[in-house]
Amino acid sequence: TRAQLAAMLGIRLREALARAPRRVTVVLTDIRFHWAAPWILPVIRTGWMESFPNHTFQPSAFVRRADLAQAVWRAAQDLGAGQPQELARWAASRPALRDVPRGHLAYPAIAGALASGAMGMGDTDRFEPGRPATGSEIVAAIARLEWLANK
């Protein structure tokens, strides 16, 4: 879920999250008593994840692969800031994806997440942006982000 992803980012990348610049000030109406609120707010403030226009986070919503790619790519950009050549290479990556055209809203994040090594193609040799991300995909992506944070 979105709450679980925010909590994993907040717990596993605590130090990197604390160093990341605050980009967003937001009021969220649906997390006040949620168990993951201590991690949701910092992850939102850095811009690693987004809230919805109606001031909700929707913590119980599932995470699609495109959503995971966006969160991963935003975090990777902060984590890779000390490696500008590597970050530039990731940002310039434009893989040909059979199921995600270059004009797709999430294409830049998907391309960056793939180039950084934090995500891979699906089992069907497609990215499958609308498919719910599996727990193992999220764990693998965050493990790669942890590696980047300690590089």
N, CA, C and O of each residue as an XYZ file, in Angstrom:
604
protein
N       0.843     -1.189      0.000
C       0.000      0.000      0.000
C       0.882      1.244      0.000
O       2.091      1.167      0.218
N       0.264      2.371     -0.244
C       1.008      3.635     -0.222
C       1.617      3.892      1.165
O       2.728      4.412      1.269
N       0.893      3.532      2.216
C       1.424      3.721      3.575
C       2.639      2.830      3.802
O       3.633      3.275      4.377
N       2.572      1.593      3.365
C       3.692      0.675      3.544
C       4.927      1.150      2.777
O       6.044      1.059      3.286
N       4.733      1.655      1.560
C       5.864      2.175      0.791
C       6.480      3.373      1.497
O       7.702      3.455      1.623
N       5.655      4.298      1.956
C       6.174      5.474      2.670
C       6.925      5.057      3.930
O       7.980      5.612      4.237
N       6.389      4.089      4.655
C       7.049      3.625      5.875
C       8.386      2.968      5.549
O       9.374      3.199      6.245
N       8.427      2.159      4.507
C       9.694      1.517      4.137
C      10.730      2.556      3.727
O      11.895      2.458      4.114
N      10.314      3.550      2.948
C      11.246      4.616      2.573
C      11.731      5.355      3.817
O      12.921      5.631      3.965
N      10.800      5.669      4.699
C      11.143      6.425      5.906
C      12.028      5.668      6.870
O      12.901      6.261      7.503
N      11.822      4.391      6.991
C      12.607      3.583      7.930
C      13.956      3.193      7.328
O      14.997      3.391      7.955
N      13.938      2.646      6.131
C      15.166      2.120      5.531
C      16.107      3.223      5.028
O      17.315      3.010      4.923
N      15.546      4.405      4.717
C      16.360      5.511      4.204
C      16.262      6.728      5.134
O      16.278      7.875      4.686
N      16.162      6.452      6.421
C      15.949      7.499      7.426
C      16.965      8.628      7.321
O      16.579      9.797      7.287
N      18.243      8.308      7.269
C      19.272      9.348      7.233
C      19.224     10.135      5.925
O      19.338     11.361      5.935
N      19.059      9.449      4.819
C      18.971     10.127      3.520
C      17.731     11.015      3.464
O      17.774     12.119      2.922
N      16.640     10.532      4.021
C      15.406     11.313      4.051
C      15.588     12.575      4.889
O      15.086     13.640      4.529
N      16.300     12.456      5.998
C      16.548     13.620      6.857
C      17.424     14.662      6.158
O      17.280     15.859      6.408
N      18.329     14.215      5.287
C      19.215     15.129      4.553
C      18.562     15.719      3.305
O      18.996     16.760      2.812
N      17.535     15.071      2.799
C      16.893     15.517      1.551
C      16.219     16.864      1.758
O      15.655     17.125      2.820
N      16.276     17.712      0.751
C      15.622     19.015      0.885
C      14.109     18.888      0.985
O      13.491     18.037      0.346
N      13.538     19.752      1.800
C      12.077     19.808      1.889
C      11.576     20.620      0.713
O      12.008     21.752      0.493
N      10.669     20.037     -0.033
C      10.168     20.676     -1.244
C       8.695     21.049     -1.161
O       8.235     21.933     -1.884
N       7.956     20.381     -0.286
C       6.508     20.531     -0.264
C       6.030     20.738      1.166
O       6.482     20.061      2.090
N       5.115     21.678      1.333
C       4.390     21.815      2.591
C       2.956     21.444      2.274
O       2.339     22.012      1.373
N       2.438     20.497      3.014
C       1.128     19.971      2.653
C       0.316     19.666      3.904
O       0.862     19.347      4.960
N      -0.975     19.769      3.759
C      -1.915     19.359      4.793
C      -2.600     18.102      4.282
O      -3.175     18.091      3.194
N      -2.531     17.051      5.075
C      -3.169     15.788      4.697
C      -4.294     15.500      5.681
O      -4.106     15.585      6.895
N      -5.443     15.165      5.158
C      -6.623     14.993      6.011
C      -6.896     13.553      6.424
O      -7.771     13.312      7.255
N      -6.174     12.599      5.869
C      -6.531     11.201      6.129
C      -5.427     10.373      6.793
O      -5.484      9.143      6.765
N      -4.429     11.021      7.386
C      -3.354     10.227      8.005
C      -3.145     10.536      9.479
O      -2.279      9.936     10.116
N      -3.905     11.443     10.023
C      -3.651     11.921     11.386
C      -3.440     10.784     12.394
O      -2.521     10.844     13.211
N      -4.263      9.778     12.341
C      -4.155      8.679     13.306
C      -3.648      7.394     12.656
O      -3.763      6.312     13.232
N      -3.095      7.519     11.471
C      -2.615      6.336     10.759
C      -1.261      5.912     11.335
O      -0.444      6.759     11.696
N      -1.033      4.619     11.417
C       0.212      4.093     11.991
C       1.449      4.569     11.232
O       2.520      4.680     11.829
N       1.332      4.852      9.934
C       2.497      5.240      9.125
C       2.693      6.754      9.028
O       3.591      7.214      8.322
N       1.873      7.525      9.722
C       1.971      8.989      9.635
C       3.378      9.527      9.913
O       3.793     10.477      9.250
N       4.132      8.961     10.866
C       5.485      9.494     11.115
C       6.425      9.386      9.913
O       7.426     10.099      9.848
N       6.116      8.514      8.971
C       6.960      8.357      7.785
C       6.323      8.992      6.552
O       7.023      9.451      5.650
N       4.998      9.015      6.518
C       4.309      9.589      5.361
C       4.662     11.065      5.221
O       5.025     11.512      4.133
N       4.564     11.813      6.286
C       4.811     13.261      6.194
C       6.213     13.598      5.703
O       6.335     14.417      4.792
N       7.279     13.017      6.251
C       8.608     13.342      5.719
C       8.788     12.936      4.259
O       9.437     13.651      3.496
N       8.227     11.807      3.866
C       8.353     11.348      2.480
C       7.615     12.302      1.542
O       8.082     12.570      0.435
N       6.475     12.810      1.976
C       5.729     13.792      1.184
C       6.504     15.114      1.123
O       6.610     15.721      0.057
N       7.034     15.550      2.242
C       7.743     16.839      2.283
C       8.958     16.869      1.368
O       9.287     17.921      0.820
N       9.624     15.749      1.194
C      10.783     15.715      0.290
C      10.360     15.619     -1.163
O      11.161     15.865     -2.065
N       9.101     15.263     -1.395
C       8.627     15.083     -2.755
C       8.854     13.682     -3.289
O       8.592     13.425     -4.464
N       9.336     12.768     -2.452
C       9.563     11.402     -2.919
C       8.243     10.729     -3.284
O       8.189      9.914     -4.205
N       7.182     11.073     -2.561
C       5.833     10.630     -2.904
C       4.956     11.875     -2.894
O       5.339     12.911     -2.351
N       3.785     11.765     -3.496
C       2.882     12.908     -3.588
C       1.563     12.630     -2.885
O       1.131     11.486     -2.744
N       0.945     13.713     -2.454
C      -0.430     13.620     -1.979
C      -1.343     13.874     -3.175
O      -0.881     14.214     -4.264
N      -2.623     13.707     -2.959
C      -3.592     13.943     -4.011
C      -4.128     15.374     -3.902
O      -4.040     15.980     -2.834
N      -4.674     15.915     -4.973
C      -5.157     17.303     -4.954
C      -6.219     17.580     -3.892
O      -6.392     18.730     -3.489
N      -6.926     16.563     -3.435
C      -7.951     16.767     -2.418
C      -7.386     16.674     -0.995
O      -8.139     16.472     -0.042
N      -6.069     16.818     -0.848
C      -5.370     16.814      0.449
C      -5.449     15.465      1.162
O      -5.446     15.408      2.392
N      -5.519     14.394      0.399
C      -5.468     13.063      0.998
C      -4.211     12.356      0.518
O      -3.629     12.706     -0.509
N      -3.812     11.362      1.280
C      -2.687     10.517      0.907
C      -3.183      9.152      0.431
O      -2.506      8.470     -0.339
N      -4.341      8.772      0.885
C      -4.937      7.475      0.575
C      -3.974      6.346      0.934
O      -3.526      5.600      0.063
N      -3.659      6.230      2.230
C      -2.648      5.267      2.675
C      -2.967      3.812      2.366
O      -2.050      2.996      2.276
N      -4.224      3.466      2.204
C      -4.588      2.073      1.944
C      -4.601      1.721      0.463
O      -4.801      0.560      0.107
N      -4.392      2.704     -0.403
C      -4.404      2.440     -1.843
C      -3.184      1.616     -2.235
O      -2.114      1.747     -1.641
N      -3.360      0.770     -3.239
C      -2.238     -0.038     -3.691
C      -1.267      0.828     -4.490
O      -1.634      1.894     -4.983
N      -0.045      0.367     -4.611
C       1.013      1.056     -5.348
C       1.162      0.378     -6.708
O       1.492     -0.806     -6.788
N       0.917      1.131     -7.763
C       1.139      0.619     -9.111
C       2.635      0.713     -9.420
O       3.362      1.462     -8.768
N       3.083     -0.040    -10.405
C       4.507      0.010    -10.773
C       4.926      1.404    -11.221
O       6.051      1.823    -10.948
N       4.044      2.131    -11.904
C       4.370      3.510    -12.302
C       4.536      4.393    -11.069
O       5.410      5.259    -11.042
N       3.702      4.182    -10.046
C       3.822      4.954     -8.796
C       5.152      4.643     -8.107
O       5.838      5.546     -7.626
N       5.502      3.374     -8.067
C       6.769      2.971     -7.462
C       7.932      3.595     -8.220
O       8.882      4.084     -7.610
N       7.861      3.580     -9.545
C       8.936      4.174    -10.349
C       9.089      5.657    -10.044
O      10.209      6.161     -9.955
N       7.983      6.353     -9.883
C       8.072      7.779     -9.579
C       8.708      8.011     -8.215
O       9.572      8.877     -8.079
N       8.299      7.258     -7.212
C       8.893      7.415     -5.881
C      10.381      7.056     -5.894
O      11.208      7.759     -5.312
N      10.700      5.965     -6.560
C      12.091      5.505     -6.642
C      12.950      6.532     -7.375
O      14.055      6.847     -6.932
N      12.453      7.050     -8.485
C      13.236      7.999     -9.278
C      13.463      9.297     -8.504
O      14.560      9.854     -8.543
N      12.454      9.776     -7.812
C      12.620     10.999     -7.022
C      13.646     10.797     -5.912
O      14.495     11.659     -5.684
N      13.571      9.673     -5.232
C      14.544      9.390     -4.176
C      15.936      9.204     -4.770
O      16.915      9.704     -4.217
N      16.035      8.491     -5.890
C      17.337      8.246     -6.524
C      18.013      9.551     -6.939
O      19.238      9.660     -6.877
N      17.238     10.522     -7.353
C      17.823     11.810     -7.738
C      18.468     12.497     -6.534
O      19.533     13.101     -6.666
N      17.838     12.411     -5.373
C      18.456     12.965     -4.161
C      19.674     12.143     -3.767
O      20.715     12.701     -3.421
N      19.551     10.826     -3.816
C      20.642      9.954     -3.394
C      21.822     10.011     -4.355
O      22.962      9.805     -3.939
N      21.575     10.281     -5.611
C      22.627     10.339     -6.613
C      23.212     11.723     -6.811
O      24.059     11.915     -7.683
N      22.778     12.690     -6.020
C      23.250     14.073     -6.186
C      24.762     14.187     -6.043
O      25.371     15.062     -6.658
N      25.376     13.326     -5.249
C      26.830     13.346     -5.073
C      27.573     12.673     -6.210
O      28.804     12.680     -6.235
N      26.850     12.096     -7.143
C      27.435     11.415     -8.297
C      26.818     11.997     -9.565
O      26.045     11.319    -10.243
N      27.152     13.254     -9.894
C      26.452     13.937    -10.985
C      26.559     13.250    -12.340
O      25.612     13.311    -13.124
N      27.678     12.600    -12.642
C      27.803     11.922    -13.938
C      26.861     10.724    -14.020
O      26.216     10.491    -15.043
N      26.795      9.976    -12.933
C      25.904      8.808    -12.888
C      24.444      9.263    -12.980
O      23.649      8.683    -13.720
N      24.108     10.295    -12.228
C      22.748     10.824    -12.233
C      22.377     11.337    -13.621
O      21.262     11.104    -14.086
N      23.293     12.026    -14.282
C      23.037     12.529    -15.637
C      22.813     11.378    -16.613
O      21.967     11.473    -17.502
N      23.564     10.296    -16.451
C      23.387      9.127    -17.321
C      22.008      8.513    -17.115
O      21.335      8.149    -18.079
N      21.587      8.398    -15.849
C      20.258      7.857    -15.568
C      19.179      8.752    -16.165
O      18.233      8.265    -16.785
N      19.323     10.063    -15.976
C      18.307     11.009    -16.453
C      18.219     11.020    -17.972
O      17.147     11.264    -18.527
N      19.325     10.762    -18.647
C      19.348     10.778    -20.111
C      18.865      9.470    -20.729
O      18.644      9.405    -21.938
N      18.700      8.444    -19.928
C      18.299      7.136    -20.441
C      16.908      7.220    -21.075
O      15.978      7.781    -20.495
N      16.790      6.662    -22.250
C      15.513      6.634    -22.970
C      15.293      5.244    -23.556
O      15.364      5.064    -24.771
N      15.024      4.256    -22.692
C      14.841      2.902    -23.215
C      13.561      2.795    -24.038
O      12.587      3.506    -23.791
N      13.580      1.911    -25.000
C      12.378      1.617    -25.782
C      11.562      0.599    -24.997
O      11.995     -0.536    -24.801
N      10.394      1.005    -24.555
C       9.523      0.129    -23.769
C       8.287     -0.194    -24.600
O       7.613      0.707    -25.099
N       7.997     -1.463    -24.743
C       6.881     -1.879    -25.592
C       5.533     -1.403    -25.087
O       4.620     -1.181    -25.883
N       5.392     -1.244    -23.792
C       4.087     -0.887    -23.247
C       4.040      0.501    -22.605
O       3.029      0.863    -22.002
N       5.105      1.274    -22.723
C       5.122      2.636    -22.183
C       5.724      3.559    -23.240
O       6.942      3.579    -23.417
N       4.885      4.324    -23.945
C       5.432      5.235    -24.951
C       6.185      6.388    -24.286
O       5.935      6.712    -23.125
N       7.086      6.990    -25.011
C       7.881      8.091    -24.460
C       7.032      9.284    -24.043
O       7.473     10.099    -23.233
N       5.841      9.398    -24.575
C       4.947     10.487    -24.196
C       4.144     10.219    -22.931
O       3.425     11.100    -22.459
N       4.254      9.023    -22.380
C       3.528      8.659    -21.152
C       3.996      9.556    -20.018
O       5.188      9.841    -19.898
N       3.067      9.998    -19.191
C       3.386     10.916    -18.092
C       4.474     10.365    -17.173
O       5.309     11.127    -16.686
N       4.476      9.076    -16.933
C       5.446      8.472    -16.021
C       6.711      7.988    -16.724
O       7.607      7.460    -16.065
N       6.810      8.151    -18.042
C       7.963      7.625    -18.767
C       9.306      8.101    -18.208
O      10.184      7.266    -17.993
N       9.512      9.405    -17.959
C      10.821      9.824    -17.430
C      11.184      9.128    -16.110
O      12.335      8.744    -15.905
N      10.204      8.969    -15.222
C      10.472      8.297    -13.947
C      10.743      6.816    -14.162
O      11.631      6.249    -13.525
N       9.994      6.191    -15.042
C      10.204      4.771    -15.334
C      11.592      4.576    -15.935
O      12.317      3.664    -15.538
N      11.963      5.422    -16.885
C      13.290      5.327    -17.511
C      14.389      5.514    -16.471
O      15.373      4.775    -16.469
N      14.229      6.493    -15.591
C      15.224      6.735    -14.543
C      15.309      5.593    -13.544
O      16.403      5.214    -13.124
N      14.162      5.042    -13.159
C      14.156      3.921    -12.214
C      14.826      2.697    -12.820
O      15.540      1.971    -12.128
N      14.596      2.464    -14.116
C      15.247      1.352    -14.791
C      16.752      1.591    -14.918
O      17.549      0.691    -14.652
N      17.138      2.797    -15.322
C      18.559      3.107    -15.523
C      19.343      3.057    -14.222
O      20.514      2.676    -14.220
N      18.715      3.436    -13.120
C      19.404      3.420    -11.826
C      19.560      2.008    -11.280
O      20.321      1.782    -10.339
N      18.845      1.064    -11.866
C      18.907     -0.320    -11.394
C      17.945     -0.611    -10.265
O      17.944     -1.717     -9.724
N      17.128      0.358     -9.901
C      16.204      0.162     -8.786
C      14.976     -0.644     -9.191
O      14.319     -1.245     -8.340
N      14.664     -0.660    -10.470
C      13.529     -1.440    -10.953
C      13.935     -2.165    -12.228
O      14.901     -1.792    -12.893
N      13.191     -3.192    -12.549
C      13.425     -3.951    -13.766
C      12.129     -4.126    -14.526
O      11.064     -3.690    -14.088
N      12.238     -4.760    -15.650
C      11.058     -5.049    -16.453
C      10.252     -6.149    -15.766
O      10.785     -6.915    -14.963
N       8.970     -6.218    -16.089
C       8.124     -7.266    -15.538
C       8.464     -8.625    -16.120
O       9.295     -8.733    -17.022
N       7.833     -9.644    -15.613
C       8.064    -11.011    -16.079
C       7.697    -11.202    -17.547
O       8.190    -12.127    -18.193
N       6.847    -10.349    -18.071
C       6.375    -10.481    -19.448
C       7.236     -9.670    -20.417
O       6.856     -9.498    -21.575
N       8.376     -9.175    -19.971
C       9.268     -8.330    -20.766
C       8.602     -7.001    -21.120
O       8.919     -6.370    -22.128
N       7.693     -6.608    -20.277
C       7.035     -5.308    -20.379
C       7.170     -4.649    -19.015
O       7.399     -5.327    -18.014
N       7.028     -3.332    -18.973
C       7.123     -2.664    -17.675
C       5.828     -2.806    -16.873
O       5.875     -2.901    -15.647
N       4.717     -2.820    -17.519
C       3.402     -2.955    -16.882
C       3.157     -1.856    -15.847
O       3.053     -2.149    -14.656
N       3.064     -0.595    -16.284
C       2.953      0.515    -15.343
C       1.699      0.501    -14.482
O       1.723      1.022    -13.367
N       0.616     -0.074    -14.961
C      -0.629     -0.087    -14.199
C      -0.789     -1.269    -13.270
O      -1.736     -1.314    -12.485
N       0.113     -2.223    -13.345
C       0.025     -3.412    -12.488
C       0.440     -3.064    -11.071
O       1.404     -2.324    -10.876
N      -0.272     -3.584    -10.074
C       0.172     -3.351     -8.701
C       1.591     -3.884     -8.490
O       1.923     -4.984     -8.932
N       2.411     -3.099     -7.819
C       3.772     -3.534     -7.491
C       3.691     -4.625     -6.439
O       2.863     -4.562     -5.530
N       4.539     -5.611     -6.564
C       4.564     -6.688     -5.576
C       5.456     -6.277     -4.403
O       6.270     -5.359     -4.508
N       5.285     -6.965     -3.311
C       6.140     -6.708     -2.153
C       7.603     -6.918     -2.471
O       8.453     -6.139     -2.038
N       7.906     -7.967     -3.228
C       9.308     -8.235     -3.555
C       9.882     -7.150     -4.467
O      11.067     -6.830     -4.362
N       9.076     -6.581     -5.354
C       9.553     -5.483     -6.196
C       9.855     -4.244     -5.358
O      10.847     -3.554     -5.595
N       9.012     -3.972     -4.396
C       9.225     -2.805     -3.530
C      10.459     -3.010     -2.658
O      11.271     -2.096     -2.509
N      10.605     -4.194     -2.086
C      11.777     -4.488     -1.254
C      13.059     -4.368     -2.079
O      14.045     -3.802     -1.608
N      13.053     -4.891     -3.294
C      14.243     -4.821     -4.156
C      14.569     -3.377     -4.528
O      15.736     -2.986     -4.531
N      13.549     -2.585     -4.840
C      13.776     -1.187     -5.203
C      14.359     -0.408     -4.030
O      15.273      0.397     -4.210
N      13.845     -0.639     -2.851
C      14.352      0.084     -1.684
C      15.748     -0.400     -1.313
O      16.565      0.392     -0.843
N      16.036     -1.674     -1.512
C      17.390     -2.175     -1.266
C      18.387     -1.484     -2.194
O      19.494     -1.144     -1.778
N      17.995     -1.278     -3.445
C      18.880     -0.566     -4.383
C      19.057      0.890     -3.950
O      20.158      1.432     -4.048
N      17.986      1.527     -3.474
C      18.093      2.892     -2.974
C      19.016      2.950     -1.750
O      19.791      3.894     -1.595
N      18.928      1.944     -0.894
C      19.829      1.885      0.265
C      21.280      1.789     -0.205
O      22.160      2.453      0.345
N      21.523      0.973     -1.208
C      22.863      0.847     -1.754
C      23.346      2.188     -2.288
O      24.486      2.581     -2.043
N      22.488      2.889     -3.012
C      22.847      4.211     -3.530
C      23.133      5.195     -2.403
O      24.046      6.014     -2.503
N      22.357      5.112     -1.341
C      22.543      6.025     -0.203
C      23.878      5.802      0.483
O      24.440      6.736      1.055
N      24.394      4.590      0.435
C      25.654      4.260      1.111
C      26.837      4.246      0.180
O      27.945      3.916      0.605
N      26.644      4.589     -1.065
C      27.716      4.558     -2.065
C      28.651      5.732     -1.877
O      29.618      5.877     -2.626
